[in-house]
Coordinates of C-alpha atoms in Angstrom, one line a residue:
M28 CA 0.3 0.0 0.0
S29 CA 1.3 3.5 -0.5
C30 CA 2.7 6.0 2.5
I31 CA 1.9 9.4 1.7
M32 CA 1.6 10.3 5.8
S33 CA 4.4 12.1 6.7
T34 CA 7.8 10.8 6.8
A35 CA 7.6 11.0 11.0
R36 CA 5.2 8.3 10.9
S37 CA 5.9 4.5 9.8
C38 CA 4.1 2.7 7.0
W39 CA 2.5 -0.6 8.0
S40 CA 3.2 -3.6 6.4
E41 CA 2.7 -7.4 7.4
T42 CA 5.9 -7.9 8.4
M43 CA 6.5 -5.3 10.8
T44 CA 5.6 -6.0 14.1
T45 CA 3.5 -2.6 15.0
P46 CA 1.9 -0.2 12.7
F47 CA 2.9 2.8 15.6
T48 CA 5.8 5.2 15.7
E49 CA 7.8 5.6 19.0
Q50 CA 5.5 9.0 19.5
D51 CA 2.4 6.8 18.7
L52 CA 3.4 4.2 21.5
A53 CA 3.9 6.6 24.0
A54 CA 0.6 8.3 23.6
I55 CA -0.6 4.7 23.6
E56 CA 1.3 3.7 26.8
Q57 CA 0.1 7.3 28.7
R58 CA -3.6 5.6 28.2
E59 CA -2.6 2.7 29.9
I60 CA -3.7 0.8 26.5
P61 CA -1.5 -2.4 26.1
V62 CA 0.4 -2.6 22.5
A63 CA -0.9 -5.9 21.9
E64 CA -4.6 -4.5 21.9
A65 CA -3.7 -1.2 20.1
V66 CA -2.9 -3.6 17.4
R67 CA -5.7 -5.7 17.6
Q68 CA -7.6 -2.7 16.8
F69 CA -5.5 -1.8 14.1
E70 CA -6.2 -5.4 12.3
L71 CA -10.0 -5.3 12.9
L72 CA -10.0 -2.2 11.3
K73 CA -7.9 -3.5 8.2
S74 CA -10.3 -6.6 7.8
G75 CA -13.9 -4.8 8.7
A76 CA -15.6 -7.0 11.4
S77 CA -18.1 -9.5 11.0
F78 CA -21.2 -9.7 10.5
I79 CA -23.8 -11.8 12.9
R80 CA -25.9 -14.6 11.8
L81 CA -28.9 -15.0 13.0
E82 CA -31.1 -17.8 13.7
R83 CA -34.5 -16.2 13.9
P84 CA -36.4 -13.6 16.2
C85 CA -37.1 -14.1 20.0
T86 CA -41.0 -14.0 20.1
P87 CA -43.7 -14.3 22.6
G88 CA -43.4 -18.2 23.4
D89 CA -40.0 -18.6 21.5
G90 CA -37.3 -16.5 23.7
I91 CA -40.0 -13.9 25.1
L92 CA -41.7 -14.2 28.5
R93 CA -45.3 -12.5 28.8
L94 CA -45.6 -11.6 32.6
T95 CA -47.6 -9.4 34.4
P96 CA -47.3 -7.7 38.1
E97 CA -50.8 -8.3 38.8
E98 CA -50.0 -12.4 38.3
N99 CA -46.4 -12.2 39.7
T100 CA -47.1 -11.1 43.1
D101 CA -44.4 -13.1 44.6
L102 CA -41.6 -12.1 42.2
L103 CA -42.8 -8.4 43.3
V104 CA -42.3 -9.5 47.0
A105 CA -38.8 -10.9 45.9
F106 CA -37.7 -7.5 44.7
D107 CA -39.2 -5.8 47.4
E108 CA -36.9 -8.2 50.1
A109 CA -33.9 -7.6 48.1
V110 CA -34.0 -4.3 47.6
S111 CA -30.9 -3.1 49.3
R112 CA -29.0 -5.2 46.9
F113 CA -30.0 -3.0 44.1
T114 CA -28.1 -0.4 42.4
R115 CA -29.5 1.6 39.6
F116 CA -26.8 2.2 36.9
V117 CA -27.3 4.6 34.2
P118 CA -25.3 6.2 31.6
A119 CA -25.3 9.6 31.5
S120 CA -22.2 11.2 29.6
G121 CA -24.5 12.2 26.5
A122 CA -24.4 16.2 25.9
A123 CA -27.5 17.5 24.9
S124 CA -26.3 19.3 21.8
R125 CA -27.2 16.6 19.7
M126 CA -30.8 16.6 20.7
F127 CA -30.9 20.2 18.7
A128 CA -29.9 19.2 15.4
G129 CA -31.4 22.0 12.9
L130 CA -31.5 24.8 15.3
F131 CA -28.0 26.1 15.9
P132 CA -27.6 29.7 14.6
D133 CA -25.1 28.4 11.8
N134 CA -27.5 25.7 10.5
L135 CA -31.0 26.6 11.1
D136 CA -33.8 24.1 9.5
S137 CA -36.8 26.5 9.1
D138 CA -39.2 23.4 9.4
R139 CA -37.8 23.0 13.2
I140 CA -37.3 26.5 13.8
N141 CA -41.2 26.8 13.1
Q142 CA -41.7 23.9 14.6
L143 CA -40.3 25.2 17.9
R144 CA -41.5 28.5 17.8
H145 CA -45.3 27.2 17.6
N146 CA -44.8 25.1 20.7
L147 CA -42.5 27.2 23.1
E148 CA -45.1 27.2 25.9
S149 CA -44.6 23.5 25.9
F150 CA -41.8 22.8 26.7
P151 CA -40.2 22.5 29.9
F152 CA -38.0 25.3 29.7
Y153 CA -40.3 27.8 28.8
P154 CA -40.3 29.6 31.9
V155 CA -36.9 30.1 32.4
L156 CA -36.4 30.6 28.6
C157 CA -39.2 33.9 28.9
R158 CA -37.1 34.7 32.8
V159 CA -33.4 35.3 30.5
A160 CA -35.1 37.3 27.6
E161 CA -34.8 41.1 27.8
K162 CA -38.0 41.4 25.7
P163 CA -41.1 39.1 24.7
L164 CA -39.8 36.1 22.5
F165 CA -42.1 37.0 19.6
E166 CA -40.1 39.8 19.2
L167 CA -36.8 37.9 19.0
D168 CA -35.7 36.9 15.1
D169 CA -34.8 32.9 14.9
E170 CA -30.8 33.5 15.1
Q171 CA -31.7 35.2 18.5
L172 CA -34.0 32.9 19.8
V173 CA -31.9 29.8 19.5
T174 CA -28.8 31.9 20.3
L175 CA -30.7 32.6 23.8
L176 CA -31.7 28.7 24.1
L177 CA -28.4 27.1 23.1
T178 CA -25.5 29.4 24.5
E179 CA -24.4 30.7 27.4
S180 CA -25.7 33.9 26.5
G181 CA -29.1 32.7 27.5
L182 CA -30.0 29.0 28.8
G183 CA -27.0 27.3 27.2
L184 CA -28.5 23.8 26.8
A185 CA -26.4 22.9 24.5
G186 CA -23.5 22.9 27.0
K187 CA -25.0 20.7 29.0
P188 CA -25.6 17.2 29.7
K189 CA -28.9 15.7 28.2
G190 CA -29.7 14.5 32.1
L191 CA -29.6 17.9 33.2
L192 CA -31.6 19.6 30.6
P193 CA -35.3 20.7 32.1
L194 CA -37.2 17.5 31.5
H195 CA -40.7 17.5 33.2
R196 CA -42.5 20.6 35.2
G197 CA -45.9 21.7 36.6
E198 CA -46.8 23.7 39.0
G199 CA -44.6 23.8 42.0
Y200 CA -42.6 20.7 39.9
N201 CA -39.1 21.0 37.9
R202 CA -37.1 17.9 37.3
T203 CA -34.2 17.0 35.3
A204 CA -34.3 13.6 33.8
F205 CA -31.5 13.1 36.3
A206 CA -33.9 14.0 39.3
E207 CA -36.6 11.8 38.3
H208 CA -34.1 9.1 38.0
L209 CA -33.0 9.8 42.0
H210 CA -37.0 10.5 42.9
E211 CA -38.0 7.3 41.4
G212 CA -35.6 5.1 42.0
G213 CA -36.2 6.6 45.8
A214 CA -40.1 5.7 45.9
L215 CA -38.8 1.8 44.9
N216 CA -36.4 2.0 48.3
I217 CA -33.4 1.9 46.4
N218 CA -30.5 4.0 48.1
R219 CA -27.4 3.0 45.6
F220 CA -27.2 4.9 42.1
H221 CA -24.3 5.0 40.0
F222 CA -23.9 7.7 37.0
T223 CA -21.5 8.0 34.3
V224 CA -20.8 11.1 33.3
S225 CA -18.4 13.6 31.2
P226 CA -15.7 15.4 33.0
E227 CA -16.9 18.6 31.9
H228 CA -20.1 17.9 33.6
R229 CA -19.2 16.2 36.4
A230 CA -19.6 19.8 39.0
M231 CA -22.9 20.3 37.1
F232 CA -24.1 16.9 38.6
D233 CA -23.0 17.5 42.1
Q234 CA -25.0 20.5 42.3
Q235 CA -28.0 19.2 41.3
L236 CA -27.5 16.1 43.7
Q237 CA -27.8 18.6 46.9
Q238 CA -31.1 20.0 45.5
V239 CA -32.3 16.9 44.8
T240 CA -31.1 15.3 48.1
G241 CA -32.9 18.1 49.8
E242 CA -36.3 17.3 47.9
L243 CA -36.1 13.6 48.5
G244 CA -35.9 14.3 52.5
K245 CA -32.6 11.5 52.5
S246 CA -29.2 11.2 51.3
P247 CA -29.0 8.7 48.3
E248 CA -25.5 6.7 47.9
V249 CA -24.9 8.0 44.4
G250 CA -21.3 7.2 42.4
F251 CA -20.1 8.7 39.4
S252 CA -17.5 7.5 36.8
I253 CA -16.4 8.9 33.6
Q254 CA -15.3 6.8 30.5
H255 CA -11.9 5.4 31.2
P256 CA -9.3 6.9 28.5
Q257 CA -8.1 3.5 28.2
T258 CA -11.4 2.1 26.3
D259 CA -10.8 4.7 23.8
T260 CA -9.8 3.2 20.4
I261 CA -7.6 4.0 17.3
A262 CA -9.3 4.7 13.9
L263 CA -7.9 4.2 10.3
D264 CA -6.8 6.7 7.8
L265 CA -8.4 5.8 4.3
E266 CA -6.3 7.1 2.5
S267 CA -3.1 6.1 4.0
G268 CA -4.3 2.9 5.6
L269 CA -2.5 3.8 8.4
P270 CA -3.4 4.7 12.3
L271 CA -5.1 8.0 12.1
H272 CA -3.0 11.0 13.0
D273 CA -4.0 14.7 13.8
E274 CA -2.6 17.8 11.9
A275 CA -0.1 17.8 14.5
G276 CA 0.9 14.3 14.1
N277 CA -0.4 13.2 17.6
L278 CA -2.3 9.7 17.5
V279 CA -6.1 10.0 17.3
F280 CA -7.9 8.4 19.7
R281 CA -11.5 8.1 19.8
P282 CA -14.7 7.2 22.3
A283 CA -15.6 3.9 21.6
G284 CA -19.6 3.9 22.0
H285 CA -21.6 2.7 25.1
G286 CA -19.4 -0.9 25.0
A287 CA -16.6 1.5 26.2
L288 CA -19.0 1.6 29.7
L289 CA -18.7 -2.0 30.6
T290 CA -15.7 -1.1 32.7
N291 CA -17.5 1.5 34.7
L292 CA -20.2 -1.4 35.1
E293 CA -18.1 -3.7 36.6
Q294 CA -16.0 -1.1 39.2
C295 CA -19.7 0.0 40.2
D296 CA -19.2 -2.3 43.0
G297 CA -23.0 -3.7 42.5
D298 CA -24.1 -6.7 43.0
L299 CA -28.2 -6.4 41.6
V300 CA -28.5 -3.8 39.1
L301 CA -30.8 -1.7 37.2
I302 CA -29.7 -0.5 34.0
R303 CA -31.4 2.6 32.5
N304 CA -31.0 5.1 29.8
I305 CA -30.9 8.4 31.3
D306 CA -33.6 9.8 28.8
N307 CA -35.9 7.3 29.5
V308 CA -37.8 8.3 32.4
A309 CA -41.6 9.7 32.9
P310 CA -43.1 12.6 35.5
E311 CA -43.7 11.6 38.8
H312 CA -47.7 10.9 38.3
L313 CA -46.9 8.6 35.3
Q314 CA -43.9 6.7 37.4
S315 CA -46.6 3.9 38.3
P316 CA -45.7 1.3 35.5
Y317 CA -42.2 2.0 35.4
R318 CA -42.2 1.0 39.1
D319 CA -44.5 -2.0 38.9
W320 CA -42.0 -3.5 35.8
T321 CA -39.1 -2.7 37.6
R322 CA -40.0 -4.4 40.5
L323 CA -41.0 -7.3 38.4
L324 CA -37.7 -7.4 36.2
G325 CA -36.1 -7.1 39.7
G326 CA -38.1 -9.9 41.2
L327 CA -37.3 -12.4 38.5
L328 CA -33.6 -12.1 38.4
V329 CA -33.9 -12.4 42.3
D330 CA -35.8 -15.4 41.7
T331 CA -33.5 -17.0 38.6
Q332 CA -30.2 -16.4 40.5
K333 CA -31.6 -18.3 43.5
Q334 CA -32.7 -21.2 41.3
V335 CA -29.5 -21.0 39.5
F336 CA -27.1 -20.9 42.4
H337 CA -29.2 -24.1 43.7
W338 CA -28.3 -26.3 40.8
L339 CA -24.5 -24.9 41.1
E340 CA -24.4 -26.0 44.6
L341 CA -25.8 -29.5 43.7
L342 CA -23.2 -29.5 41.0
D343 CA -20.5 -29.4 43.8
Q344 CA -22.1 -33.0 45.9
A345 CA -21.6 -35.3 43.1
P346 CA -25.0 -35.5 41.4
G347 CA -26.8 -38.4 40.3
A348 CA -28.2 -39.0 36.7
E349 CA -31.6 -37.8 37.0
E350 CA -30.6 -34.7 39.0
L351 CA -27.7 -33.7 35.6
A352 CA -31.0 -34.6 33.6
A353 CA -33.1 -32.1 35.6
A354 CA -29.9 -29.1 35.7
A355 CA -29.7 -29.5 31.8
T356 CA -33.8 -29.0 31.2
F357 CA -33.5 -26.0 33.7
T358 CA -30.6 -24.5 31.7
E359 CA -31.9 -25.0 28.5
Q360 CA -35.7 -23.9 29.4
T361 CA -34.2 -20.9 31.5
F362 CA -31.7 -19.8 28.9
G363 CA -31.9 -21.6 26.3
R364 CA -28.2 -23.0 26.6
R365 CA -28.0 -26.9 25.6
V366 CA -25.1 -29.1 26.9
D367 CA -23.8 -31.5 24.7
E368 CA -25.6 -34.8 24.7
N369 CA -22.2 -36.5 24.0
V370 CA -20.8 -36.0 27.3
L371 CA -21.1 -37.4 31.0
G372 CA -20.1 -37.8 34.3
E373 CA -17.8 -35.3 35.4
Q374 CA -17.4 -33.7 32.1
L375 CA -21.2 -32.9 32.0
I376 CA -20.9 -31.4 35.4
D377 CA -18.1 -29.1 34.1
Q378 CA -20.2 -28.2 31.0
L379 CA -23.1 -27.3 33.4
R380 CA -21.1 -25.7 35.8
H381 CA -19.6 -23.3 32.5
L382 CA -22.9 -22.6 31.3
L383 CA -24.6 -21.4 35.0
D384 CA -22.0 -19.9 36.4
R385 CA -21.9 -16.4 34.7
P386 CA -23.9 -13.1 35.2
I387 CA -27.7 -13.4 34.5
R388 CA -29.6 -9.8 32.9
I389 CA -33.4 -9.9 32.4
C390 CA -34.1 -7.6 29.9
G391 CA -37.3 -5.8 29.3
M392 CA -38.4 -5.8 25.3
V393 CA -41.2 -3.5 23.8
P394 CA -43.4 -4.4 20.9
V395 CA -42.1 -2.9 17.9
S396 CA -43.4 0.6 17.0
G397 CA -41.2 2.4 15.4
H398 CA -39.0 3.0 17.8
P399 CA -35.0 2.4 17.0
G400 CA -33.0 0.1 18.5
G401 CA -31.9 -3.2 18.7
G402 CA -33.9 -6.2 19.3
P403 CA -34.3 -9.8 20.8
F404 CA -32.5 -12.7 18.3
W405 CA -31.6 -16.2 18.6
T406 CA -27.8 -16.4 17.6
G407 CA -24.8 -18.9 17.3
D408 CA -21.5 -18.7 18.4
A409 CA -18.5 -19.8 17.4
V410 CA -19.1 -23.5 19.0
G411 CA -22.6 -23.5 17.7
Q412 CA -24.7 -22.7 20.9
V413 CA -27.0 -21.0 20.6
S414 CA -28.8 -18.2 22.9
P415 CA -30.6 -15.2 23.0
Q416 CA -28.9 -11.8 22.0
I417 CA -29.8 -7.9 21.5
I418 CA -28.6 -7.7 17.9
E419 CA -28.4 -4.3 16.2
G420 CA -29.7 -3.9 12.6
V421 CA -26.1 -2.9 11.6
Q422 CA -24.4 -5.8 12.8
I423 CA -26.5 -8.0 10.2
D424 CA -25.3 -8.1 6.5
P425 CA -27.1 -5.8 4.4
D426 CA -26.5 -7.6 1.2
D427 CA -28.2 -11.1 2.6
E428 CA -31.6 -11.0 1.7
Q429 CA -32.4 -14.0 4.4
Q430 CA -30.7 -12.2 7.3
Q431 CA -32.5 -8.9 6.1
E432 CA -36.0 -10.6 5.8
L433 CA -35.4 -12.3 9.3
L434 CA -34.7 -8.8 10.8
A435 CA -37.6 -7.5 9.3
A436 CA -39.2 -10.0 11.3
S437 CA -38.6 -9.1 14.8
T438 CA -41.7 -8.3 16.5
H439 CA -39.7 -6.2 19.6
F440 CA -37.3 -4.1 20.4
N441 CA -34.6 -3.2 23.3
P442 CA -35.7 -0.5 25.3
V443 CA -32.8 -1.3 27.6
N444 CA -34.6 -2.0 30.8
I445 CA -32.1 -4.6 32.2
A446 CA -31.9 -6.2 35.8
C447 CA -28.4 -8.0 36.2
S448 CA -26.5 -9.7 39.0
L449 CA -22.6 -9.1 38.7
R450 CA -21.4 -11.6 41.7
D451 CA -21.1 -14.9 41.9
R452 CA -23.0 -17.5 44.8
H453 CA -19.7 -16.9 47.0
G454 CA -20.4 -12.9 46.9
K455 CA -17.0 -12.6 44.0
P456 CA -17.6 -10.4 40.9
Y457 CA -17.7 -11.8 37.8
R458 CA -14.5 -10.5 35.2
L459 CA -17.3 -9.1 32.7
Q460 CA -14.3 -8.5 30.2
E461 CA -14.0 -11.8 29.7
M462 CA -17.4 -12.6 28.3
V463 CA -17.1 -10.1 25.8
D464 CA -17.5 -11.0 22.2
E465 CA -15.2 -8.8 20.7
K466 CA -16.0 -10.1 17.1
T467 CA -19.0 -8.1 17.9
S468 CA -17.0 -4.5 17.5
L469 CA -18.6 -2.2 15.2
V470 CA -16.7 -0.5 12.5
T471 CA -18.3 2.3 10.9
G472 CA -17.1 5.3 8.7
K473 CA -16.3 8.8 10.0
S474 CA -14.6 11.6 8.8
L475 CA -12.4 14.5 10.4
G476 CA -11.7 17.5 8.9
G477 CA -12.4 16.6 5.5
R478 CA -10.3 13.2 6.0
D479 CA -12.1 10.0 5.5
L480 CA -11.4 7.3 8.5
L481 CA -12.8 4.2 9.6
A482 CA -13.9 4.3 13.4
L483 CA -13.8 1.3 15.7
E484 CA -16.7 0.7 18.5
R485 CA -16.2 -1.6 21.1
P486 CA -19.1 -4.4 21.4
G487 CA -22.5 -2.4 22.5
L488 CA -22.7 -2.9 26.3
W489 CA -26.4 -4.5 26.4
N490 CA -25.1 -6.5 22.5
G491 CA -21.8 -7.9 22.3
S492 CA -20.4 -6.8 25.9
M493 CA -22.4 -9.3 27.3
S494 CA -23.0 -12.3 24.9
G495 CA -21.5 -14.7 27.4
W496 CA -24.2 -13.7 29.7
N497 CA -27.0 -15.4 30.9
T498 CA -30.3 -14.2 29.6
I499 CA -34.2 -14.3 29.6
F500 CA -36.0 -11.3 28.0
I501 CA -39.8 -10.7 29.0
E502 CA -42.2 -8.5 27.5
L503 CA -42.6 -4.7 28.8
P504 CA -45.8 -2.5 27.6
D505 CA -45.3 0.8 26.0
A506 CA -45.8 2.6 28.9
T507 CA -42.6 1.8 30.3
F508 CA -40.8 3.7 27.1
N509 CA -40.3 7.5 27.0
P510 CA -37.0 8.6 25.3
V511 CA -36.5 11.9 24.4
K512 CA -34.2 11.7 21.8
T513 CA -34.5 15.3 20.0
V514 CA -36.0 18.7 21.7
F515 CA -39.4 17.7 19.8
D516 CA -39.5 14.3 22.3
L517 CA -40.6 16.7 25.0
L518 CA -43.8 17.6 23.3
Q519 CA -44.8 14.0 23.6
P520 CA -48.1 13.9 26.1
S521 CA -45.4 11.8 28.8
H522 CA -43.2 14.7 28.6
R523 CA -45.5 17.7 28.3
P524 CA -46.4 20.2 31.4
L525 CA -49.2 19.8 33.5

């Protein structure tokens, strides 16, 4: 391949040990990234990530359970009795800027600005916007209005984290998504929370936490963490075929998607953990379905973990053939994982132990209704084990008609409402990094300063990062999913001011 980078960089060839210069290696070491990992990323960018092979969609009765809180009060009780073990984990590092596409002063979209003006009074930030304006809002031209809304000369919403935007308001009621998560969790008697945030936003979250603590009348245990620099990935310069460098000759590192937060999850010291996105939360008067289904998800996790621990303890006690058969049946019926019919005795015990002794996740799935997001599918791994997984559309070969038909046949999608266990029966945390399917990394085309590049995203947090976990899908109602991806989602009935 041709070498057109500056002479300060080396052209890569298969005979070389590394495609990186000494300066690159120093930068890699500074981020505490093993050189072998950086080389692996480069080779993956060169070869491209592989596609997932779908067996079939998970559907009710075939991979998706249909339960109701009313018919499963024992699971609700199980959650309530174990609530002190639960931590709510919320990825909250996203900036709000992407919510306002088409509304920035240098790139105004006429349809979007007209929609904003027409509905101004229905947005939760309207009263504050009126207070900071020096004249009535209708007297402002388009550029003045969005400048007041988005920049530091006004509300500065584009510079805030999504979790701290005004989200819900009513008479004597004004909450952000961060505050709503703390209030909803408090109503469930959850006292431990962990939010992943960007370093530039940490002080804002600390300030709001003090305010919310006063509203709650108690002090929840709230931890914060940032995405670790060692989880960033390199990129590939398409013109040169070399690792991407900036104009100053520095190796470029990029955030590696939400899969990079697996390290944060592993280090949050959680036992039983409830994962939900920061933007999927309702105002207090609509939180009842969220609370009921959270208790059901958590209760099913507690009950399932209890059964798994029972079988693991039995495997340590020289079980007979009938007990082994029962353990195998439980493993297949509960998690869809089958034992090898050709193994017996100690080999079968070891295989069952291997299949059962791993983290558990109970994932809520919502019927398809036009929302973006991955879905539940049965997929096979490299050794032929078929299991339920959450798969994104971009992981499926777009040129394979059969696979695309299976993708289109999906009846449910992933709203990110997950209850999971992170410790084994001895209380020892699982090593989550060992259960990642690295082949599910995503390679996507991007650009930087007019240069085409390939970017690498780590396996998604609830996709390939949890590929080795034991999984149960249950159906959730639409009432438990109210995301805010753009500012206009705040006009949905579930987010409109009272």
